[in-house]
Structures are given as C-alpha cells and as structure tokens.
Amino acid sequence: MELIGAIDQGTSSTRLIIFKAGTCEVLVEHQLEVQQHFPNEGWVEQDPLELLKSVHLCIQGVVDKLQAKNIPVSSIKGIGLTNQRETTIVWNRLTGIPVHPAMVWSDARNSLIVKNLCSEFGQDHLRTQCGLPIATYFSATKLLWLWDHIPEVKQLAEEGNLLFGTVDTWILWNLTGGTQNGLHLTDVTNASRTMLMSLKTLSWDPSLLKFFNLPLHILPTIKASSDDFGCIATGPMRGIKISGVVGDQQAALLGQGCTRIGEAKSTYGTGCFMLYNTGDSIVESKHGLLTTVAYQQAGRSATYALEGSVAVAGSSVRWLRDNLGLIKDSSEISSLAEQVEKTDGVYFVPAFSGLFAPHWKSDARGTLCGLTSHSTKHHICRAVLEATCFQVKDIFEAMKMDSKSSPSSILVDGGMTASQILLQLQSNILGIDVQKPSFSEVTALGAAVAAGVSLGLWQLGTKISDLQTYSPEIDNIYQSLF
C-alpha cells in the first residue's frame, strides 16, 4: 500500500493526515490547536517554535497510530506541506532561533508603512509586477516593519545570518536539518504572496526588492509546488521525501479538483478565500481582487488564479467564544442563529484588522450596530454568520466582473461549512447553488495531491464526487437587495 502524508499548518491548528495515494481515503490523522496572541490593537502573533513543535508532535502522533494498525512508516512515499500564507518569520541562521514572534497574515501593525507607501506611490503601484495591492496583508510590508523596529533583524542581515520565510519555509528548513544544512526553500504559491516575486518570471524581482530596500540573500529559493523539497532529516519519519508544498488556499483549489479554467472554490476558515482558476493567463484585477499563482508542476508553466481574500470569517466565531463569552463552543453559533428568522436590524462588520478584498481599507475597524433592547445573543450570532456571507458576496461580484462570467454554482470547504445555516444563507445571498464535498479536509488533500503528482502517484484534477448542494430559497427580486 502506497501512502501520501499531508502536513497542514494553519492559523488555528496543525494536522497531519495520511492518505491512501490517489484517493480521499484517510488511514490516520493527528491534530493539535495552536495559539494566537494579540499583544496590542491590530497585532496578531504566533510562536514559531510552537508551530514547529506542533508539526513534530503530529508526526509522532501519526506514527504511533500507524504502528497501532501495523502499517509500516515506510509505506509513506512522500509528504506534502500546506500552510497559512503571508505569515512572516525571521530567524538566526546559525542558532535556528526566531528573532521575533511570527507576524500572522492578519496582523496590521504595519498599517502606517502601508499608508505612507500608498500616499506616495498609490495602492496599485506594484500590481503589474506582483499582482497585489500595497497592503498590510502581505509579507514584504511585515518584513519592512521588522526591519525598521527590531534592530537584531537588520544586524543579522548585515552579518549574512538572517533568514526570512513564510511558515512553509520555516517548517521545511527545520524538517530538512535546520542549522545542520537545512534547505531554505519555498514554492511559487507562497512566494506570490510576499509582494517580492514577479508573476511573469516566478523569481524574486530585483525592482521589487529595490522598492522595499530588502536584500536578496535573506530570501529562500523558489521551486514549483510539485517538486523535490528534500527529505525529513531526523525523527520517526527520517528519510521520507517532501515532494509538494503549496499555500493553504491554493491547496484547497487542488483538493477540490479545480484545475481547469473557470473553476472556483471558496474556503471558510479563519478568514475566507475565493479562488478562480485563470489557467496560464495572468489576469490583472480591476475590481479589488488579487492575482496569484494557483500551482505549478516542476518543469511546466504555472497556473494562475484570481483571489478574493476576507480577513475575518471563522475568527469572528472564535471572538464570540473567547472575547465575549457569548458561546461556549464554536458549533453553538449555528444552533443559536437558527432560533431567530432574521437579525432584526443587527449588523456586524468584522473589520478587526481592516478590510481586505475588494475594499483594502487597513484603517477600517469592526462594528456591531442596530442593537435594541429586543436584541439577544441569537440575533448577534446570526449577524456574525451573515457578515461572512455578505463579505463573500462582495468578492463574488468582483470575481464575476473580472472574469466576465456568471457561475451557477460554487464549491465550498473549510471549518465554517459545518454550519448548514451558513451555507443556506450563502446560497440565498449569492443566488446560486453552494456545493460542499462530503470529504471535509480539502486543504490537506490538496497538499497530498501536490506531493502525489510529483511522485507519479496522483492524478491532477481528481474531483470529490459526493457533493451536498444548497440552493437559493428566496426569489431573485430579494437577492437584488443584497
């Protein structure tokens, strides 16, 4: 039996799933929650060492479960890695110690840097080169903040001992040896989220590095998504190849089998992300979306996508639970929301760290309005779910204008899709069918696909056939109100 493993390091958790190669069949899996820290307004941090430890613990947990089933670890022919994108980590090459906590993708402490750059050059100044607006979301402006505010960062860079990477690079470097000749690598999907890579050449762009005044030697080498990323150096999976790396949202696109032009998916996780496959065409958005790399096989041209990114989706549910204490468990939001037919005028704008696509307003802040003495936590819970759907509506309309198409359905995945009321609301608001696969771990599946394709053990474009469909329950005349 040939197996493929998939490490999925996300904002909220880390998991490792072992698949039977070429299928959705899961042999074993292990998952751990990871912590986020909010030391100041707009700041979102994670501990890089905790992220790495969670990967090692998941590896050990999976190996223990395989042994309990008498399945040899040698059956694993390759590992795929998918990760939260844009999150920025810098560390000492000699010691392997991070210089600063990871600046998570939703961190907005760099808003003043972004404001100044936008005032001087305009928000879309770099779009033709990297496909992205100048925004707090992307790695370059986070790295610039670290460069300006953490003296050790610039000092180590001048000594030649600073390494930069997104989460994939940090995990790869450590798994392949760390200070003992670890490989400093990334893939095209993650590199395309830094604002430093040319979409045309798929390499670090000298003019972009000059614009941000950042040195090339701190950056990892860029490879295709399905490629050789070395072998795990130590531990119970020592010697197993890492044969695929892909950013989490692009991984979900692969997991859903959206490899043809015009196919799209929307992932509802910590944030919400809609990707639309544009094939080998680099389509520059005119309506506030991003142009990004969807994936690439070694030795082949890249596939591109349009992306609509929403900063806050599932994290708003976590906020209700952890900050306000309105719910005890994330699943409780759906049952509370279902107990009222409407919000009775309560509206929620979850701009905790500004608004992403299509608005790109880093200074926006969250709003809960329309409260009366009649309002209850049921209305607030429903308003939070509706807020996610309304944000998706915004990026869906932008996607239709940029792609010049009107999809009749959309594939969805992610943790929030466990909520049936959310999916029905989304179908009502979009006015199209919303289709959810029966298999829930689509992002990890995409990482397995990337790894399996590299090894000749997976067919690219394989779709999940069992879909649950939610169709609109309101008339077109009411949909126009949204």
Tab-separated table of C-alpha atoms in Angstrom:
chain	number	residue	atom	x	y	z
A	1	MET	CA	0.000	0.000	0.000
A	2	GLU	CA	1.397	3.371	-1.040
A	3	LEU	CA	0.594	6.307	1.235
A	4	ILE	CA	0.981	10.087	0.994
A	5	GLY	CA	1.137	12.343	4.039
A	6	ALA	CA	-0.110	15.920	4.249
A	7	ILE	CA	1.038	18.422	6.874
A	8	ASP	CA	-1.493	21.253	7.171
A	9	GLN	CA	-0.165	24.068	9.345
A	10	GLY	CA	-2.966	26.627	9.639
A	11	THR	CA	-3.654	29.688	11.742
A	12	SER	CA	-5.757	27.767	14.263
A	13	SER	CA	-4.321	24.257	14.169
A	14	THR	CA	-1.734	21.870	12.797
A	15	ARG	CA	-2.666	18.466	11.454
A	16	LEU	CA	-1.026	15.573	9.657
A	17	ILE	CA	-3.221	13.272	7.591
A	18	ILE	CA	-2.099	10.068	5.906
A	19	PHE	CA	-3.965	9.283	2.674
A	20	LYS	CA	-4.047	6.202	0.533
A	21	ALA	CA	-2.321	7.540	-2.582
A	22	GLY	CA	-4.661	8.855	-5.245
A	23	THR	CA	-7.775	8.773	-3.048
A	24	CYS	CA	-9.626	10.598	-0.268
A	25	GLU	CA	-9.254	7.559	1.967
A	26	VAL	CA	-7.701	8.570	5.296
A	27	LEU	CA	-5.660	5.963	7.148
A	28	VAL	CA	-4.770	8.000	10.252
A	29	GLU	CA	-4.572	11.632	11.310
A	30	HIS	CA	-3.438	13.747	14.237
A	31	GLN	CA	-4.353	17.372	15.006
A	32	LEU	CA	-3.340	19.995	17.581
A	33	GLU	CA	-4.649	23.505	18.179
A	34	VAL	CA	-2.091	26.334	18.079
A	35	GLN	CA	-2.293	29.606	19.942
A	36	GLN	CA	-2.616	33.136	18.600
A	37	HIS	CA	-1.554	36.145	20.645
A	38	PHE	CA	-2.909	39.696	20.452
A	39	PRO	CA	-0.452	41.876	22.428
A	40	ASN	CA	-1.702	45.199	21.007
A	41	GLU	CA	-4.524	46.522	18.854
A	42	GLY	CA	-4.146	45.153	15.346
A	43	TRP	CA	-1.260	42.852	16.325
A	44	VAL	CA	-1.577	39.100	15.735
A	45	GLU	CA	1.380	36.884	16.643
A	46	GLN	CA	2.268	33.227	16.924
A	47	ASP	CA	5.288	31.467	18.373
A	48	PRO	CA	7.307	29.903	15.515
A	49	LEU	CA	8.733	27.315	17.905
A	50	GLU	CA	5.223	26.294	18.973
A	51	LEU	CA	4.225	25.915	15.313
A	52	LEU	CA	7.275	23.712	14.703
A	53	LYS	CA	6.682	21.678	17.860
A	54	SER	CA	3.090	21.050	16.781
A	55	VAL	CA	4.363	19.604	13.490
A	56	HIS	CA	6.757	17.265	15.303
A	57	LEU	CA	4.009	16.162	17.718
A	58	CYS	CA	1.650	15.469	14.806
A	59	ILE	CA	4.356	13.390	13.117
A	60	GLN	CA	4.859	11.345	16.267
A	61	GLY	CA	1.095	11.011	16.807
A	62	VAL	CA	0.567	9.718	13.274
A	63	VAL	CA	3.465	7.263	13.532
A	64	ASP	CA	2.035	5.876	16.793
A	65	LYS	CA	-1.370	5.386	15.148
A	66	LEU	CA	0.167	3.705	12.090
A	67	GLN	CA	2.090	1.317	14.308
A	68	ALA	CA	-1.091	0.521	16.230
A	69	LYS	CA	-2.590	-0.559	12.893
A	70	ASN	CA	0.548	-2.495	11.907
A	71	ILE	CA	1.141	-0.177	8.954
A	72	PRO	CA	4.870	0.447	8.344
A	73	VAL	CA	6.019	4.056	8.181
A	74	SER	CA	7.939	3.072	5.044
A	75	SER	CA	4.558	2.893	3.242
A	76	ILE	CA	4.609	6.717	3.214
A	77	LYS	CA	6.184	7.569	-0.129
A	78	GLY	CA	6.061	11.325	0.223
A	79	ILE	CA	4.867	14.255	2.303
A	80	GLY	CA	3.035	17.362	1.129
A	81	LEU	CA	3.073	20.586	3.132
A	82	THR	CA	0.418	23.288	3.123
A	83	ASN	CA	0.428	26.341	5.326
A	84	GLN	CA	-1.077	29.639	6.352
A	85	ARG	CA	0.314	32.115	3.852
A	86	GLU	CA	1.932	35.578	4.261
A	87	THR	CA	2.716	34.963	7.950
A	88	THR	CA	6.255	36.292	8.345
A	89	ILE	CA	9.096	34.655	10.288
A	90	VAL	CA	12.735	35.751	10.590
A	91	TRP	CA	15.393	33.694	12.349
A	92	ASN	CA	19.110	33.348	13.037
A	93	ARG	CA	20.723	31.011	10.510
A	94	LEU	CA	23.402	29.919	12.985
A	95	THR	CA	21.208	29.199	16.021
A	96	GLY	CA	17.838	28.481	14.407
A	97	ILE	CA	16.188	30.791	16.956
A	98	PRO	CA	13.432	33.173	15.734
A	99	VAL	CA	14.322	36.834	16.136
A	100	HIS	CA	10.688	37.836	16.762
A	101	PRO	CA	7.275	36.168	17.065
A	102	ALA	CA	5.678	35.310	13.735
A	103	MET	CA	3.676	38.218	12.329
A	104	VAL	CA	0.456	36.493	11.281
A	105	TRP	CA	-1.118	37.314	7.904
A	106	SER	CA	-3.928	39.283	9.584
A	107	ASP	CA	-1.508	41.417	11.639
A	108	ALA	CA	-1.949	45.102	10.788
A	109	ARG	CA	0.769	46.813	12.843
A	110	ASN	CA	2.400	47.763	9.521
A	111	SER	CA	-0.556	49.994	8.590
A	112	LEU	CA	1.463	53.230	8.870
A	113	ILE	CA	4.105	51.845	6.498
A	114	VAL	CA	1.348	50.892	4.070
A	115	LYS	CA	-0.368	54.254	4.410
A	116	ASN	CA	2.844	56.123	3.628
A	117	LEU	CA	3.674	53.932	0.633
A	118	CYS	CA	0.150	54.268	-0.749
A	119	SER	CA	0.216	58.047	-0.291
A	120	GLU	CA	3.479	58.339	-2.183
A	121	PHE	CA	3.030	55.729	-4.918
A	122	GLY	CA	-0.644	54.650	-4.937
A	123	GLN	CA	-2.049	51.361	-3.681
A	124	ASP	CA	-1.822	49.608	-7.070
A	125	HIS	CA	1.718	50.729	-7.889
A	126	LEU	CA	3.122	47.167	-7.895
A	127	ARG	CA	0.133	45.227	-9.265
A	128	THR	CA	1.538	44.686	-12.759
A	129	GLN	CA	4.645	43.027	-11.289
A	130	CYS	CA	3.378	41.015	-8.321
A	131	GLY	CA	-0.408	41.037	-8.766
A	132	LEU	CA	-1.026	42.540	-5.330
A	133	PRO	CA	-2.008	45.924	-3.890
A	134	ILE	CA	0.243	47.519	-1.306
A	135	ALA	CA	-1.456	46.284	1.872
A	136	THR	CA	-0.798	45.143	5.433
A	137	TYR	CA	-1.727	41.584	4.399
A	138	PHE	CA	1.435	40.690	2.512
A	139	SER	CA	4.849	39.611	3.764
A	140	ALA	CA	7.005	42.424	2.359
A	141	THR	CA	5.333	45.153	4.413
A	142	LYS	CA	5.540	42.943	7.525
A	143	LEU	CA	9.228	42.312	6.891
A	144	LEU	CA	9.698	46.037	6.421
A	145	TRP	CA	8.161	46.663	9.865
A	146	LEU	CA	10.532	44.130	11.438
A	147	TRP	CA	13.455	45.722	9.584
A	148	ASP	CA	12.563	49.160	10.950
A	149	HIS	CA	11.619	48.205	14.520
A	150	ILE	CA	13.725	45.190	15.553
A	151	PRO	CA	17.452	46.124	15.482
A	152	GLU	CA	18.600	42.489	15.522
A	153	VAL	CA	16.871	41.881	12.173
A	154	LYS	CA	18.986	44.402	10.273
A	155	GLN	CA	22.122	43.449	12.237
A	156	LEU	CA	21.818	39.742	11.399
A	157	ALA	CA	21.075	40.578	7.770
A	158	GLU	CA	24.243	42.673	7.534
A	159	GLU	CA	26.226	39.766	9.019
A	160	GLY	CA	24.679	37.364	6.489
A	161	ASN	CA	22.958	35.352	9.216
A	162	LEU	CA	19.293	36.331	8.822
A	163	LEU	CA	16.795	34.035	7.123
A	164	PHE	CA	13.279	35.046	6.141
A	165	GLY	CA	10.398	32.808	5.265
A	166	THR	CA	6.700	32.221	5.396
A	167	VAL	CA	5.550	29.268	7.524
A	168	ASP	CA	6.309	26.706	4.804
A	169	THR	CA	9.930	27.869	4.625
A	170	TRP	CA	10.354	27.789	8.411
A	171	ILE	CA	8.983	24.239	8.665
A	172	LEU	CA	10.944	22.998	5.617
A	173	TRP	CA	14.229	24.441	6.887
A	174	ASN	CA	13.783	22.735	10.242
A	175	LEU	CA	12.491	19.383	8.931
A	176	THR	CA	15.373	19.104	6.468
A	177	GLY	CA	18.104	19.739	9.039
A	178	GLY	CA	17.807	23.269	10.431
A	179	THR	CA	21.242	24.521	11.458
A	180	GLN	CA	22.662	21.279	10.057
A	181	ASN	CA	22.310	22.137	6.353
A	182	GLY	CA	18.547	22.663	6.372
A	183	LEU	CA	17.106	23.657	2.995
A	184	HIS	CA	15.939	27.281	2.688
A	185	LEU	CA	13.092	26.851	0.170
A	186	THR	CA	9.583	27.993	-0.703
A	187	ASP	CA	7.154	27.337	-3.542
A	188	VAL	CA	5.651	29.664	-6.137
A	189	THR	CA	2.247	29.912	-4.428
A	190	ASN	CA	3.718	31.131	-1.148
A	191	ALA	CA	6.286	33.344	-2.868
A	192	SER	CA	3.484	35.001	-4.830
A	193	ARG	CA	2.072	36.312	-1.514
A	194	THR	CA	5.169	38.239	-0.470
A	195	MET	CA	4.989	41.176	-2.960
A	196	LEU	CA	8.579	40.315	-3.883
A	197	MET	CA	8.097	37.762	-6.693
A	198	SER	CA	7.439	38.567	-10.339
A	199	LEU	CA	4.349	36.740	-11.583
A	200	LYS	CA	5.897	36.540	-15.048
A	201	THR	CA	9.344	35.176	-14.203
A	202	LEU	CA	8.360	33.322	-11.000
A	203	SER	CA	11.558	34.592	-9.382
A	204	TRP	CA	12.442	37.304	-6.890
A	205	ASP	CA	12.140	40.612	-8.726
A	206	PRO	CA	15.141	42.970	-8.335
A	207	SER	CA	12.939	46.044	-8.813
A	208	LEU	CA	10.563	44.927	-6.044
A	209	LEU	CA	13.473	44.230	-3.698
A	210	LYS	CA	14.804	47.702	-4.502
A	211	PHE	CA	11.394	49.261	-3.881
A	212	PHE	CA	11.249	47.767	-0.369
A	213	ASN	CA	15.028	48.076	0.144
A	214	LEU	CA	15.357	44.412	1.133
A	215	PRO	CA	18.343	42.141	0.395
A	216	LEU	CA	18.052	39.052	-1.803
A	217	HIS	CA	20.289	36.843	0.358
A	218	ILE	CA	17.726	36.538	3.179
A	219	LEU	CA	15.078	35.044	0.844
A	220	PRO	CA	14.504	31.338	0.165
A	221	THR	CA	14.924	29.643	-3.208
A	222	ILE	CA	11.629	29.381	-5.127
A	223	LYS	CA	10.543	25.998	-6.506
A	224	ALA	CA	7.433	24.601	-8.211
A	225	SER	CA	4.613	23.365	-5.944
A	226	SER	CA	5.091	19.741	-7.035
A	227	ASP	CA	8.841	19.301	-6.754
A	228	ASP	CA	11.639	17.846	-4.629
A	229	PHE	CA	11.956	19.740	-1.329
A	230	GLY	CA	14.417	17.343	0.284
A	231	CYS	CA	13.880	14.681	2.944
A	232	ILE	CA	12.975	14.763	6.619
A	233	ALA	CA	16.335	14.706	8.415
A	234	THR	CA	15.511	13.283	11.832
A	235	GLY	CA	12.774	11.613	13.868
A	236	PRO	CA	10.350	8.779	13.148
A	237	MET	CA	9.823	9.864	9.517
A	238	ARG	CA	13.527	10.282	8.759
A	239	GLY	CA	14.301	9.857	5.058
A	240	ILE	CA	10.757	10.423	3.764
A	241	LYS	CA	10.629	12.828	0.823
A	242	ILE	CA	8.866	16.178	0.985
A	243	SER	CA	7.550	16.277	-2.570
A	244	GLY	CA	4.988	19.060	-2.548
A	245	VAL	CA	4.486	22.489	-0.975
A	246	VAL	CA	1.507	24.747	-1.629
A	247	GLY	CA	-0.168	27.648	0.220
A	248	ASP	CA	-3.360	26.643	2.012
A	249	GLN	CA	-5.870	28.366	-0.262
A	250	GLN	CA	-4.241	27.065	-3.421
A	251	ALA	CA	-4.131	23.636	-1.759
A	252	ALA	CA	-7.909	23.794	-1.318
A	253	LEU	CA	-8.220	24.606	-5.023
A	254	LEU	CA	-6.222	21.447	-5.827
A	255	GLY	CA	-8.154	19.407	-3.268
A	256	GLN	CA	-11.428	20.421	-4.881
A	257	GLY	CA	-10.021	19.420	-8.271
A	258	CYS	CA	-10.395	22.953	-9.701
A	259	THR	CA	-7.597	22.629	-12.240
A	260	ARG	CA	-9.478	23.876	-15.305
A	261	ILE	CA	-10.001	27.477	-16.379
A	262	GLY	CA	-13.173	28.911	-14.856
A	263	GLU	CA	-13.405	26.523	-11.903
A	264	ALA	CA	-13.642	28.173	-8.484
A	265	LYS	CA	-13.857	27.400	-4.782
A	266	SER	CA	-14.416	29.339	-1.566
A	267	THR	CA	-12.793	28.291	1.714
A	268	TYR	CA	-14.348	29.323	5.040
A	269	GLY	CA	-11.628	29.101	7.676
A	270	THR	CA	-10.070	31.689	9.969
A	271	GLY	CA	-10.588	34.012	7.011
A	272	CYS	CA	-12.481	33.373	3.803
A	273	PHE	CA	-10.825	32.956	0.411
A	274	MET	CA	-12.333	32.541	-3.052
A	275	LEU	CA	-10.074	31.442	-5.909
A	276	TYR	CA	-10.924	31.354	-9.618
A	277	ASN	CA	-8.639	29.412	-11.979
A	278	THR	CA	-7.448	31.548	-14.927
A	279	GLY	CA	-5.136	28.927	-16.466
A	280	ASP	CA	-1.819	30.212	-17.791
A	281	SER	CA	-3.187	33.762	-18.134
A	282	ILE	CA	-2.161	36.448	-15.648
A	283	VAL	CA	-5.406	38.397	-15.225
A	284	GLU	CA	-4.945	41.759	-13.536
A	285	SER	CA	-7.977	42.559	-11.393
A	286	LYS	CA	-9.793	45.833	-11.966
A	287	HIS	CA	-12.200	45.310	-9.076
A	288	GLY	CA	-10.080	44.840	-5.951
A	289	LEU	CA	-9.116	41.169	-6.241
A	290	LEU	CA	-5.618	39.647	-6.201
A	291	THR	CA	-3.719	37.920	-8.980
A	292	THR	CA	-1.840	34.930	-7.609
A	293	VAL	CA	-0.157	31.678	-8.600
A	294	ALA	CA	-2.537	28.725	-8.248
A	295	TYR	CA	0.093	25.951	-8.542
A	296	GLN	CA	2.935	24.672	-10.680
A	297	GLN	CA	4.346	21.271	-11.519
A	298	ALA	CA	8.114	21.016	-11.884
A	299	GLY	CA	9.186	21.612	-15.460
A	300	ARG	CA	5.815	23.050	-16.516
A	301	SER	CA	4.326	26.530	-16.785
A	302	ALA	CA	2.433	27.902	-13.817
A	303	THR	CA	-1.348	28.086	-13.457
A	304	TYR	CA	-2.724	31.390	-12.137
A	305	ALA	CA	-5.849	32.476	-10.275
A	306	LEU	CA	-7.881	35.470	-9.224
A	307	GLU	CA	-8.410	35.584	-5.470
A	308	GLY	CA	-10.782	37.389	-3.153
A	309	SER	CA	-9.460	37.447	0.421
A	310	VAL	CA	-11.564	38.153	3.517
A	311	ALA	CA	-9.580	38.693	6.729
A	312	VAL	CA	-12.207	37.623	9.266
A	313	ALA	CA	-14.599	34.684	8.954
A	314	GLY	CA	-14.176	31.815	11.425
A	315	SER	CA	-12.096	34.054	13.668
A	316	SER	CA	-15.249	36.086	14.348
A	317	VAL	CA	-16.815	32.946	15.821
A	318	ARG	CA	-13.717	32.467	17.949
A	319	TRP	CA	-14.071	36.114	19.043
A	320	LEU	CA	-17.650	35.459	20.177
A	321	ARG	CA	-16.409	32.491	22.184
A	322	ASP	CA	-13.127	33.729	23.645
A	323	ASN	CA	-13.575	37.511	23.913
A	324	LEU	CA	-17.296	37.989	24.549
A	325	GLY	CA	-18.179	34.621	26.063
A	326	LEU	CA	-21.494	34.521	24.157
A	327	ILE	CA	-20.928	30.893	23.180
A	328	LYS	CA	-19.032	28.067	24.860
A	329	ASP	CA	-18.223	26.119	21.715
A	330	SER	CA	-17.849	27.236	18.096
A	331	SER	CA	-20.575	24.838	16.941
A	332	GLU	CA	-23.064	26.588	19.235
A	333	ILE	CA	-23.316	29.629	16.945
A	334	SER	CA	-25.425	27.767	14.377
A	335	SER	CA	-27.999	26.465	16.844
A	336	LEU	CA	-28.400	29.943	18.347
A	337	ALA	CA	-28.660	31.629	14.941
A	338	GLU	CA	-31.320	29.162	13.815
A	339	GLN	CA	-33.619	30.172	16.682
A	340	VAL	CA	-34.390	33.525	15.027
A	341	GLU	CA	-35.591	34.050	11.468
A	342	LYS	CA	-33.659	37.299	10.989
A	343	THR	CA	-31.289	39.606	12.813
A	344	ASP	CA	-33.988	42.240	13.404
A	345	GLY	CA	-31.678	45.008	12.212
A	346	VAL	CA	-28.474	43.830	13.894
A	347	TYR	CA	-25.459	44.019	11.573
A	348	PHE	CA	-21.838	43.093	12.135
A	349	VAL	CA	-18.781	44.291	10.194
A	350	PRO	CA	-15.804	42.145	11.317
A	351	ALA	CA	-13.008	44.552	10.375
A	352	PHE	CA	-10.766	43.552	13.270
A	353	SER	CA	-7.634	44.309	11.251
A	354	GLY	CA	-9.085	46.362	8.430
A	355	LEU	CA	-10.978	45.160	5.376
A	356	PHE	CA	-9.342	43.065	2.677
A	357	ALA	CA	-10.801	42.437	-0.801
A	358	PRO	CA	-12.314	44.194	-2.554
A	359	HIS	CA	-12.090	47.284	-0.309
A	360	TRP	CA	-8.489	47.247	1.012
A	361	LYS	CA	-9.099	49.610	3.913
A	362	SER	CA	-6.460	48.917	6.560
A	363	ASP	CA	-7.865	51.607	8.876
A	364	ALA	CA	-11.394	50.129	8.991
A	365	ARG	CA	-12.492	48.704	12.334
A	366	GLY	CA	-15.202	46.311	13.436
A	367	THR	CA	-18.752	47.463	14.016
A	368	LEU	CA	-21.758	45.878	15.703
A	369	CYS	CA	-24.797	48.074	15.140
A	370	GLY	CA	-28.592	48.043	15.174
A	371	LEU	CA	-28.834	46.819	18.757
A	372	THR	CA	-32.054	47.429	20.678
A	373	SER	CA	-33.473	46.165	23.953
A	374	HIS	CA	-35.056	43.398	21.867
A	375	SER	CA	-31.660	42.128	20.610
A	376	THR	CA	-30.338	38.850	22.017
A	377	LYS	CA	-27.258	36.719	21.521
A	378	HIS	CA	-29.295	34.804	18.939
A	379	HIS	CA	-29.526	37.907	16.750
A	380	ILE	CA	-25.824	38.638	17.209
A	381	CYS	CA	-24.855	35.060	16.285
A	382	ARG	CA	-26.968	35.239	13.134
A	383	ALA	CA	-25.463	38.639	12.270
A	384	VAL	CA	-21.950	37.183	12.590
A	385	LEU	CA	-22.782	34.372	10.163
A	386	GLU	CA	-24.465	36.794	7.768
A	387	ALA	CA	-21.388	39.048	7.894
A	388	THR	CA	-19.261	36.262	6.441
A	389	CYS	CA	-21.826	35.689	3.683
A	390	PHE	CA	-22.039	39.389	2.823
A	391	GLN	CA	-18.239	39.614	2.562
A	392	VAL	CA	-18.231	36.622	0.212
A	393	LYS	CA	-20.941	38.336	-1.812
A	394	ASP	CA	-18.607	41.332	-2.271
A	395	ILE	CA	-15.737	39.253	-3.629
A	396	PHE	CA	-18.088	37.079	-5.699
A	397	GLU	CA	-19.446	40.138	-7.522
A	398	ALA	CA	-15.892	41.390	-8.114
A	399	MET	CA	-14.938	37.939	-9.391
A	400	LYS	CA	-17.814	37.966	-11.876
A	401	MET	CA	-16.742	41.358	-13.247
A	402	ASP	CA	-13.059	40.449	-13.524
A	403	SER	CA	-13.681	37.016	-15.053
A	404	LYS	CA	-16.595	38.174	-17.228
A	405	SER	CA	-18.528	35.053	-16.221
A	406	SER	CA	-21.504	34.214	-14.013
A	407	PRO	CA	-21.018	30.856	-12.250
A	408	SER	CA	-24.183	28.896	-11.498
A	409	SER	CA	-22.583	27.178	-8.505
A	410	ILE	CA	-19.528	27.321	-6.290
A	411	LEU	CA	-17.608	24.680	-4.338
A	412	VAL	CA	-17.010	25.381	-0.649
A	413	ASP	CA	-14.880	23.922	2.127
A	414	GLY	CA	-13.360	24.815	5.488
A	415	GLY	CA	-14.363	24.576	9.122
A	416	MET	CA	-17.277	27.009	8.954
A	417	THR	CA	-19.034	24.867	6.323
A	418	ALA	CA	-20.089	22.536	9.136
A	419	SER	CA	-22.825	25.137	9.666
A	420	GLN	CA	-25.833	24.323	7.498
A	421	ILE	CA	-27.441	27.694	8.193
A	422	LEU	CA	-24.290	29.459	6.961
A	423	LEU	CA	-24.351	27.548	3.673
A	424	GLN	CA	-28.054	28.174	3.158
A	425	LEU	CA	-27.616	31.882	3.879
A	426	GLN	CA	-24.703	31.959	1.453
A	427	SER	CA	-26.761	30.337	-1.298
A	428	ASN	CA	-29.614	32.783	-0.681
A	429	ILE	CA	-27.330	35.817	-0.775
A	430	LEU	CA	-25.329	34.713	-3.843
A	431	GLY	CA	-28.373	33.406	-5.695
A	432	ILE	CA	-26.526	30.273	-6.847
A	433	ASP	CA	-26.022	26.681	-5.694
A	434	VAL	CA	-23.428	26.192	-2.962
A	435	GLN	CA	-21.852	22.734	-3.118
A	436	LYS	CA	-19.990	21.155	-0.227
A	437	PRO	CA	-17.947	17.949	-0.657
A	438	SER	CA	-18.607	15.077	1.722
A	439	PHE	CA	-14.873	14.981	2.489
A	440	SER	CA	-14.029	17.886	4.778
A	441	GLU	CA	-10.204	18.037	4.839
A	442	VAL	CA	-9.866	19.538	1.376
A	443	THR	CA	-6.810	21.689	2.153
A	444	ALA	CA	-4.774	18.739	3.420
A	445	LEU	CA	-5.996	16.737	0.435
A	446	GLY	CA	-4.575	19.418	-1.858
A	447	ALA	CA	-1.159	19.129	-0.206
A	448	ALA	CA	-1.311	15.365	-0.726
A	449	VAL	CA	-2.249	15.928	-4.375
A	450	ALA	CA	0.762	18.227	-4.875
A	451	ALA	CA	3.084	15.639	-3.327
A	452	GLY	CA	1.468	12.679	-5.080
A	453	VAL	CA	1.606	14.316	-8.512
A	454	SER	CA	5.334	14.936	-8.027
A	455	LEU	CA	5.846	11.209	-7.358
A	456	GLY	CA	3.512	9.985	-10.090
A	457	LEU	CA	1.063	8.634	-7.507
A	458	TRP	CA	-1.836	11.072	-8.003
A	459	GLN	CA	-3.890	12.350	-10.911
A	460	LEU	CA	-4.160	16.138	-11.011
A	461	GLY	CA	-7.752	17.381	-11.274
A	462	THR	CA	-9.381	14.493	-9.411
A	463	LYS	CA	-12.697	15.723	-8.010
A	464	ILE	CA	-14.686	14.691	-4.957
A	465	SER	CA	-17.869	13.236	-6.421
A	466	ASP	CA	-20.126	13.244	-3.367
A	467	LEU	CA	-21.484	16.803	-3.000
A	468	GLN	CA	-24.188	18.272	-0.772
A	469	THR	CA	-25.986	21.103	-2.574
A	470	TYR	CA	-27.685	24.143	-1.043
A	471	SER	CA	-29.945	26.009	-3.468
A	472	PRO	CA	-31.406	29.529	-3.097
A	473	GLU	CA	-34.656	29.677	-1.171
A	474	ILE	CA	-35.528	33.294	-1.968
A	475	ASP	CA	-36.622	34.929	-5.201
A	476	ASN	CA	-34.307	36.933	-7.464
A	477	ILE	CA	-36.080	40.141	-6.526
A	478	TYR	CA	-34.923	39.707	-2.921
A	479	GLN	CA	-31.415	38.637	-3.914
A	480	SER	CA	-31.011	42.016	-5.618
A	481	LEU	CA	-31.352	43.644	-2.198
A	482	PHE	CA	-28.076	42.028	-1.165
